[in-house]
mmCIF file of C-alpha atoms and ligand atoms in Angstrom:
data_model
loop_
_atom_site.group_PDB
_atom_site.id
_atom_site.type_symbol
_atom_site.label_atom_id
_atom_site.label_comp_id
_atom_site.label_asym_id
_atom_site.label_seq_id
_atom_site.Cartn_x
_atom_site.Cartn_y
_atom_site.Cartn_z
ATOM 1 C CA MET A 621 -34.679 -31.690 39.141
ATOM 2 C CA ASN A 622 -33.168 -30.159 35.511
ATOM 3 C CA LYS A 623 -32.846 -26.181 37.024
ATOM 4 C CA THR A 624 -33.981 -24.697 32.798
ATOM 5 C CA SER A 625 -37.482 -25.753 33.420
ATOM 6 C CA HIS A 626 -40.568 -24.250 35.704
ATOM 7 C CA THR A 627 -42.325 -25.057 38.728
ATOM 8 C CA VAL A 628 -46.324 -24.864 38.012
ATOM 9 C CA LEU A 629 -48.819 -25.555 40.703
ATOM 10 C CA VAL A 630 -51.343 -27.142 39.665
ATOM 11 C CA ILE A 631 -54.541 -26.062 41.816
ATOM 12 C CA GLU A 632 -57.447 -28.366 40.777
ATOM 13 C CA ASP A 633 -60.312 -30.515 41.898
ATOM 14 C CA GLU A 634 -61.765 -32.199 39.331
ATOM 15 C CA PRO A 635 -59.647 -35.229 38.394
ATOM 16 C CA ASP A 636 -59.833 -34.521 34.699
ATOM 17 C CA ILE A 637 -58.985 -31.801 33.969
ATOM 18 C CA MET A 638 -56.457 -32.209 36.254
ATOM 19 C CA GLU A 639 -54.865 -35.440 34.281
ATOM 20 C CA LEU A 640 -55.165 -32.922 31.243
ATOM 21 C CA ILE A 641 -52.998 -30.342 32.017
ATOM 22 C CA GLU A 642 -50.343 -32.314 34.554
ATOM 23 C CA PHE A 643 -50.362 -34.379 30.760
ATOM 24 C CA ASN A 644 -49.663 -31.290 29.011
ATOM 25 C CA LEU A 645 -47.600 -29.753 31.391
ATOM 26 C CA LYS A 646 -44.852 -32.757 31.465
ATOM 27 C CA LYS A 647 -44.791 -32.470 28.178
ATOM 28 C CA TYR A 648 -43.701 -29.313 28.033
ATOM 29 C CA ASN A 649 -41.217 -29.890 30.252
ATOM 30 C CA TYR A 650 -42.387 -28.205 33.089
ATOM 31 C CA ASN A 651 -42.157 -29.760 36.541
ATOM 32 C CA VAL A 652 -46.071 -30.259 38.158
ATOM 33 C CA LEU A 653 -46.987 -30.020 41.845
ATOM 34 C CA LEU A 654 -50.755 -30.895 42.030
ATOM 35 C CA ALA A 655 -53.127 -30.006 45.093
ATOM 36 C CA ASN A 656 -56.899 -30.682 44.393
ATOM 37 C CA ASN A 657 -58.267 -28.531 47.651
ATOM 38 C CA GLY A 658 -57.882 -25.312 48.265
ATOM 39 C CA GLU A 659 -55.296 -26.117 51.988
ATOM 40 C CA LYS A 660 -53.272 -28.424 50.350
ATOM 41 C CA GLY A 661 -52.679 -25.555 47.166
ATOM 42 C CA LEU A 662 -51.755 -23.201 49.565
ATOM 43 C CA LYS A 663 -49.574 -25.463 51.972
ATOM 44 C CA ASP A 664 -47.042 -26.738 48.237
ATOM 45 C CA ALA A 665 -46.863 -23.018 47.860
ATOM 46 C CA ARG A 666 -45.012 -22.331 50.463
ATOM 47 C CA SER A 667 -43.160 -25.222 50.364
ATOM 48 C CA PHE A 668 -42.114 -25.932 46.903
ATOM 49 C CA GLU A 669 -42.375 -21.755 46.161
ATOM 50 C CA PRO A 670 -43.582 -22.623 41.947
ATOM 51 C CA ASP A 671 -43.004 -20.664 38.846
ATOM 52 C CA LEU A 672 -46.017 -20.213 38.395
ATOM 53 C CA ILE A 673 -49.730 -21.475 40.052
ATOM 54 C CA LEU A 674 -52.761 -22.029 38.237
ATOM 55 C CA LEU A 675 -55.182 -21.840 40.443
ATOM 56 C CA ASP A 676 -59.211 -23.463 39.675
ATOM 57 C CA LEU A 677 -62.382 -20.888 41.278
ATOM 58 C CA MET A 678 -64.478 -23.434 42.434
ATOM 59 C CA LEU A 679 -63.188 -25.518 44.841
ATOM 60 C CA PRO A 680 -63.854 -28.219 47.930
ATOM 61 C CA GLY A 681 -62.928 -25.887 50.982
ATOM 62 C CA ILE A 682 -61.050 -22.812 50.772
ATOM 63 C CA GLN A 683 -62.132 -21.756 47.659
ATOM 64 C CA GLY A 684 -59.738 -20.204 44.822
ATOM 65 C CA ILE A 685 -60.927 -16.220 45.076
ATOM 66 C CA ASP A 686 -59.105 -17.002 48.500
ATOM 67 C CA VAL A 687 -56.011 -19.513 47.956
ATOM 68 C CA CYS A 688 -55.420 -16.185 45.440
ATOM 69 C CA ARG A 689 -55.740 -13.160 48.157
ATOM 70 C CA VAL A 690 -53.671 -15.911 51.114
ATOM 71 C CA ILE A 691 -50.834 -16.653 48.683
ATOM 72 C CA LYS A 692 -51.033 -12.327 46.818
ATOM 73 C CA SER A 693 -50.720 -11.564 51.467
ATOM 74 C CA ASP A 694 -48.451 -13.618 51.954
ATOM 75 C CA GLU A 695 -44.592 -12.201 52.055
ATOM 76 C CA ASN A 696 -42.672 -14.953 50.715
ATOM 77 C CA ILE A 697 -45.368 -16.436 47.448
ATOM 78 C CA LYS A 698 -47.102 -12.635 46.909
ATOM 79 C CA ASN A 699 -44.855 -12.422 43.627
ATOM 80 C CA THR A 700 -46.406 -15.587 42.300
ATOM 81 C CA PRO A 701 -48.285 -15.785 39.322
ATOM 82 C CA ILE A 702 -50.758 -17.141 39.142
ATOM 83 C CA ILE A 703 -53.449 -18.001 36.698
ATOM 84 C CA ILE A 704 -56.902 -18.264 37.089
ATOM 85 C CA LEU A 705 -59.379 -21.008 35.720
ATOM 86 C CA SER A 706 -62.712 -19.722 35.947
ATOM 87 C CA ALA A 707 -64.995 -21.707 34.121
ATOM 88 C CA LEU A 708 -67.720 -19.728 31.887
ATOM 89 C CA GLY A 709 -70.203 -17.478 32.976
ATOM 90 C CA GLN A 710 -67.822 -16.019 36.047
ATOM 91 C CA GLU A 711 -66.576 -12.673 35.237
ATOM 92 C CA GLU A 712 -67.597 -11.492 38.854
ATOM 93 C CA ASP A 713 -64.954 -13.680 39.738
ATOM 94 C CA ILE A 714 -62.752 -13.487 37.142
ATOM 95 C CA VAL A 715 -62.537 -9.571 38.202
ATOM 96 C CA LYS A 716 -62.479 -11.094 41.991
ATOM 97 C CA GLY A 717 -59.608 -12.804 40.555
ATOM 98 C CA LEU A 718 -57.786 -9.625 39.156
ATOM 99 C CA ASP A 719 -58.788 -7.174 41.304
ATOM 100 C CA ALA A 720 -56.359 -10.211 43.754
ATOM 101 C CA GLY A 721 -54.152 -9.966 42.361
ATOM 102 C CA ALA A 722 -54.346 -13.122 39.876
ATOM 103 C CA ASP A 723 -51.733 -11.826 36.753
ATOM 104 C CA ASP A 724 -54.873 -13.923 34.617
ATOM 105 C CA TYR A 725 -56.750 -16.882 33.221
ATOM 106 C CA VAL A 726 -58.471 -19.372 31.956
ATOM 107 C CA SER A 727 -62.007 -19.716 31.229
ATOM 108 C CA LYS A 728 -63.084 -23.869 30.801
ATOM 109 C CA PRO A 729 -62.945 -25.005 28.380
ATOM 110 C CA PHE A 730 -60.206 -23.996 27.386
ATOM 111 C CA SER A 731 -58.185 -25.178 24.437
ATOM 112 C CA LEU A 732 -54.463 -26.243 24.949
ATOM 113 C CA ASP A 733 -53.185 -24.289 22.536
ATOM 114 C CA ILE A 734 -53.865 -21.169 24.562
ATOM 115 C CA LEU A 735 -53.290 -22.731 28.125
ATOM 116 C CA ASN A 736 -50.010 -22.563 26.851
ATOM 117 C CA ALA A 737 -50.253 -19.437 26.156
ATOM 118 C CA ARG A 738 -51.164 -17.748 28.563
ATOM 119 C CA ILE A 739 -48.457 -19.855 31.200
ATOM 120 C CA LYS A 740 -45.301 -18.585 28.328
ATOM 121 C CA SER A 741 -46.601 -15.447 27.773
ATOM 122 C CA VAL A 742 -47.252 -14.367 32.482
ATOM 123 C CA LEU A 743 -44.459 -16.056 32.611
ATOM 124 C CA ARG A 744 -41.623 -13.876 29.877
ATOM 125 C CA ARG A 745 -43.260 -10.973 32.232
ATOM 126 C CA TYR A 746 -41.776 -12.035 35.162
ATOM 127 C CA ILE A 747 -38.855 -12.957 34.104
ATOM 128 C CA ARG A 748 -38.375 -10.337 31.916
ATOM 129 C CA ASN A 749 -39.627 -8.144 34.330
ATOM 130 C CA ASP A 750 -39.401 -4.578 31.881
ATOM 131 C CA TYR A 751 -41.728 -2.678 34.050
ATOM 132 C CA GLY A 752 -39.645 -0.684 35.883
ATOM 133 C CA ASP A 753 -38.538 2.080 33.415
ATOM 134 C CA ALA A 754 -42.635 4.286 33.388
ATOM 135 C CA ASN A 755 -40.933 6.742 31.092
ATOM 136 C CA LYS A 756 -39.579 4.641 27.798
ATOM 137 C CA THR A 757 -40.490 5.606 25.741
ATOM 138 C CA ILE A 758 -43.508 2.511 24.077
ATOM 139 C CA VAL A 759 -44.020 2.201 20.086
ATOM 140 C CA LEU A 760 -46.676 -0.402 19.414
ATOM 141 C CA LYS A 761 -48.545 -1.015 16.091
ATOM 142 C CA GLY A 762 -48.717 2.691 14.463
ATOM 143 C CA ILE A 763 -48.591 3.695 18.174
ATOM 144 C CA LYS A 764 -45.839 5.048 20.210
ATOM 145 C CA ILE A 765 -46.773 7.216 23.665
ATOM 146 C CA SER A 766 -44.019 8.601 25.096
ATOM 147 C CA PRO A 767 -44.359 9.210 28.756
ATOM 148 C CA ARG A 768 -41.255 11.627 29.219
ATOM 149 C CA THR A 769 -43.046 14.298 26.978
ATOM 150 C CA ARG A 770 -46.623 13.214 27.797
ATOM 151 C CA GLU A 771 -46.760 13.017 24.063
ATOM 152 C CA VAL A 772 -48.840 10.659 21.981
ATOM 153 C CA THR A 773 -48.747 10.032 18.178
ATOM 154 C CA ILE A 774 -50.222 7.813 15.734
ATOM 155 C CA GLU A 775 -48.943 6.819 12.876
ATOM 156 C CA GLY A 776 -46.912 9.911 12.883
ATOM 157 C CA GLU A 777 -50.055 12.006 13.144
ATOM 158 C CA LEU A 778 -49.896 13.677 17.502
ATOM 159 C CA ILE A 779 -53.024 13.562 19.038
ATOM 160 C CA SER A 780 -54.014 15.064 21.669
ATOM 161 C CA LEU A 781 -56.121 13.714 25.530
ATOM 162 C CA THR A 782 -57.119 14.653 28.916
ATOM 163 C CA TYR A 783 -54.287 13.910 31.023
ATOM 164 C CA THR A 784 -56.648 11.059 32.221
ATOM 165 C CA GLU A 785 -56.925 9.265 29.291
ATOM 166 C CA PHE A 786 -53.675 9.258 28.066
ATOM 167 C CA GLN A 787 -52.856 7.696 31.801
ATOM 168 C CA ILE A 788 -55.607 4.623 31.054
ATOM 169 C CA LEU A 789 -53.085 4.701 27.080
ATOM 170 C CA HIS A 790 -50.164 3.979 28.716
ATOM 171 C CA LEU A 791 -51.027 2.284 31.340
ATOM 172 C CA LEU A 792 -52.665 -0.873 28.929
ATOM 173 C CA ILE A 793 -50.220 -0.456 25.939
ATOM 174 C CA SER A 794 -47.336 -1.121 28.643
ATOM 175 C CA HIS A 795 -48.909 -4.127 28.923
ATOM 176 C CA PRO A 796 -50.336 -5.457 26.135
ATOM 177 C CA GLY A 797 -52.421 -8.332 25.962
ATOM 178 C CA TRP A 798 -53.014 -8.473 29.620
ATOM 179 C CA VAL A 799 -56.712 -7.389 31.143
ATOM 180 C CA PHE A 800 -57.486 -4.626 33.370
ATOM 181 C CA THR A 801 -60.785 -4.944 35.259
ATOM 182 C CA ARG A 802 -61.871 -0.964 36.140
ATOM 183 C CA TYR A 803 -60.386 -1.093 39.628
ATOM 184 C CA GLN A 804 -57.405 -1.911 38.577
ATOM 185 C CA ILE A 805 -57.032 1.191 36.426
ATOM 186 C CA ILE A 806 -58.396 3.159 38.979
ATOM 187 C CA ASP A 807 -55.594 2.070 40.930
ATOM 188 C CA LYS A 808 -53.206 2.745 38.558
ATOM 189 C CA ILE A 809 -53.776 5.906 37.318
ATOM 190 C CA ARG A 810 -55.342 7.384 39.929
ATOM 191 C CA GLY A 811 -53.604 11.443 39.653
ATOM 192 C CA GLU A 812 -53.604 14.256 43.461
ATOM 193 C CA ASN A 813 -57.722 14.115 44.598
ATOM 194 C CA TYR A 814 -58.530 12.730 40.645
ATOM 195 C CA PRO A 815 -62.302 10.969 41.899
ATOM 196 C CA VAL A 816 -62.638 8.761 38.743
ATOM 197 C CA THR A 817 -65.343 5.726 39.220
ATOM 198 C CA ASP A 818 -65.719 2.688 37.778
ATOM 199 C CA ARG A 819 -68.066 4.122 35.668
ATOM 200 C CA SER A 820 -65.906 7.345 34.073
ATOM 201 C CA ILE A 821 -63.728 4.719 34.200
ATOM 202 C CA ASP A 822 -65.290 3.240 30.209
ATOM 203 C CA PHE A 823 -66.502 6.797 29.974
ATOM 204 C CA GLN A 824 -62.579 7.706 29.129
ATOM 205 C CA ILE A 825 -62.343 4.730 26.878
ATOM 206 C CA VAL A 826 -64.753 5.494 24.903
ATOM 207 C CA GLY A 827 -63.230 9.438 24.529
ATOM 208 C CA LEU A 828 -59.808 7.890 24.493
ATOM 209 C CA ARG A 829 -60.692 5.199 21.436
ATOM 210 C CA LYS A 830 -62.163 7.926 19.537
ATOM 211 C CA LYS A 831 -59.394 10.438 19.943
ATOM 212 C CA MET A 832 -57.516 6.878 18.601
ATOM 213 C CA LEU A 833 -57.832 8.098 14.775
ATOM 214 C CA GLY A 834 -59.248 4.860 13.651
ATOM 215 C CA LYS A 835 -56.903 2.732 16.287
ATOM 216 C CA GLY A 836 -59.446 2.907 18.967
ATOM 217 C CA ASN A 837 -60.678 -0.574 18.681
ATOM 218 C CA LEU A 838 -56.843 -1.735 20.017
ATOM 219 C CA ILE A 839 -58.423 -1.147 23.648
ATOM 220 C CA GLU A 840 -60.604 -4.029 23.732
ATOM 221 C CA THR A 841 -63.265 -4.832 25.999
ATOM 222 C CA ILE A 842 -63.317 -7.027 27.676
ATOM 223 C CA ARG A 843 -66.794 -8.388 29.317
ATOM 224 C CA GLY A 844 -67.841 -8.127 32.566
ATOM 225 C CA VAL A 845 -64.234 -8.299 33.208
ATOM 226 C CA GLY A 846 -62.427 -4.670 31.895
ATOM 227 C CA TYR A 847 -59.611 -3.826 28.700
ATOM 228 C CA ARG A 848 -56.823 -4.860 27.475
ATOM 229 C CA PHE A 849 -54.918 -3.267 24.861
ATOM 230 C CA GLN A 850 -55.124 -6.131 22.124
ATOM 231 C CA HIS A 851 -51.901 -8.419 21.355
ATOM 232 C CA HIS A 852 -51.479 -11.861 19.183
ATOM 233 C CA GLU A 853 -49.469 -14.070 21.359
ATOM 234 C CA THR A 854 -48.137 -16.602 19.441
HETATM 235 CA CA1 LIG B 329 -63.155 -26.957 40.242
#
């Protein structure tokens, strides 16, 4: 096996989509494992420890969401990145999947370009794994955020954020392109005894956007799913 190529496990029950994904992945030299149901997918994930899993949500037998939960609670394979493949209109399931630990999602019908970009992006995050330094100053799209001093400047101009607004902006900007559900945001920014709720996240985002000197649109609302800091993959 070529050591430089990544192994991708595709858990998908529709033969046409499976074939399309397989053909596409092989074209880019990924090693491909195929499972047409959740049981086989779990077995293959444990046996082969793939570098990435593409997981359909609507599967016969064990549903994709449960496959995701099982993988993310299995010590040996829980760090395997998962990209969910979902049909349009499955926003609730996407949220459940992200909350269960999936890394990203692609809605069907998808273009192969988008799928490839997401795969590259997710693999890159895992390989780079540079989210460890929470105190690192981040500069992106004219926004500079310094966790040590808790200062934020936009095009050089200092802005004043509340504790929670700062936490939200820092979370989103340090993971550009990642979609966070409200629950994930609450989970990651929860300050001591701060009673943050779903709705208050929306409220906080509205306030945060207003303070961003015209750059509030960099925080995108992903309808029915959550929020992300705008990022365009190559
Ligand atoms: Ca399916």
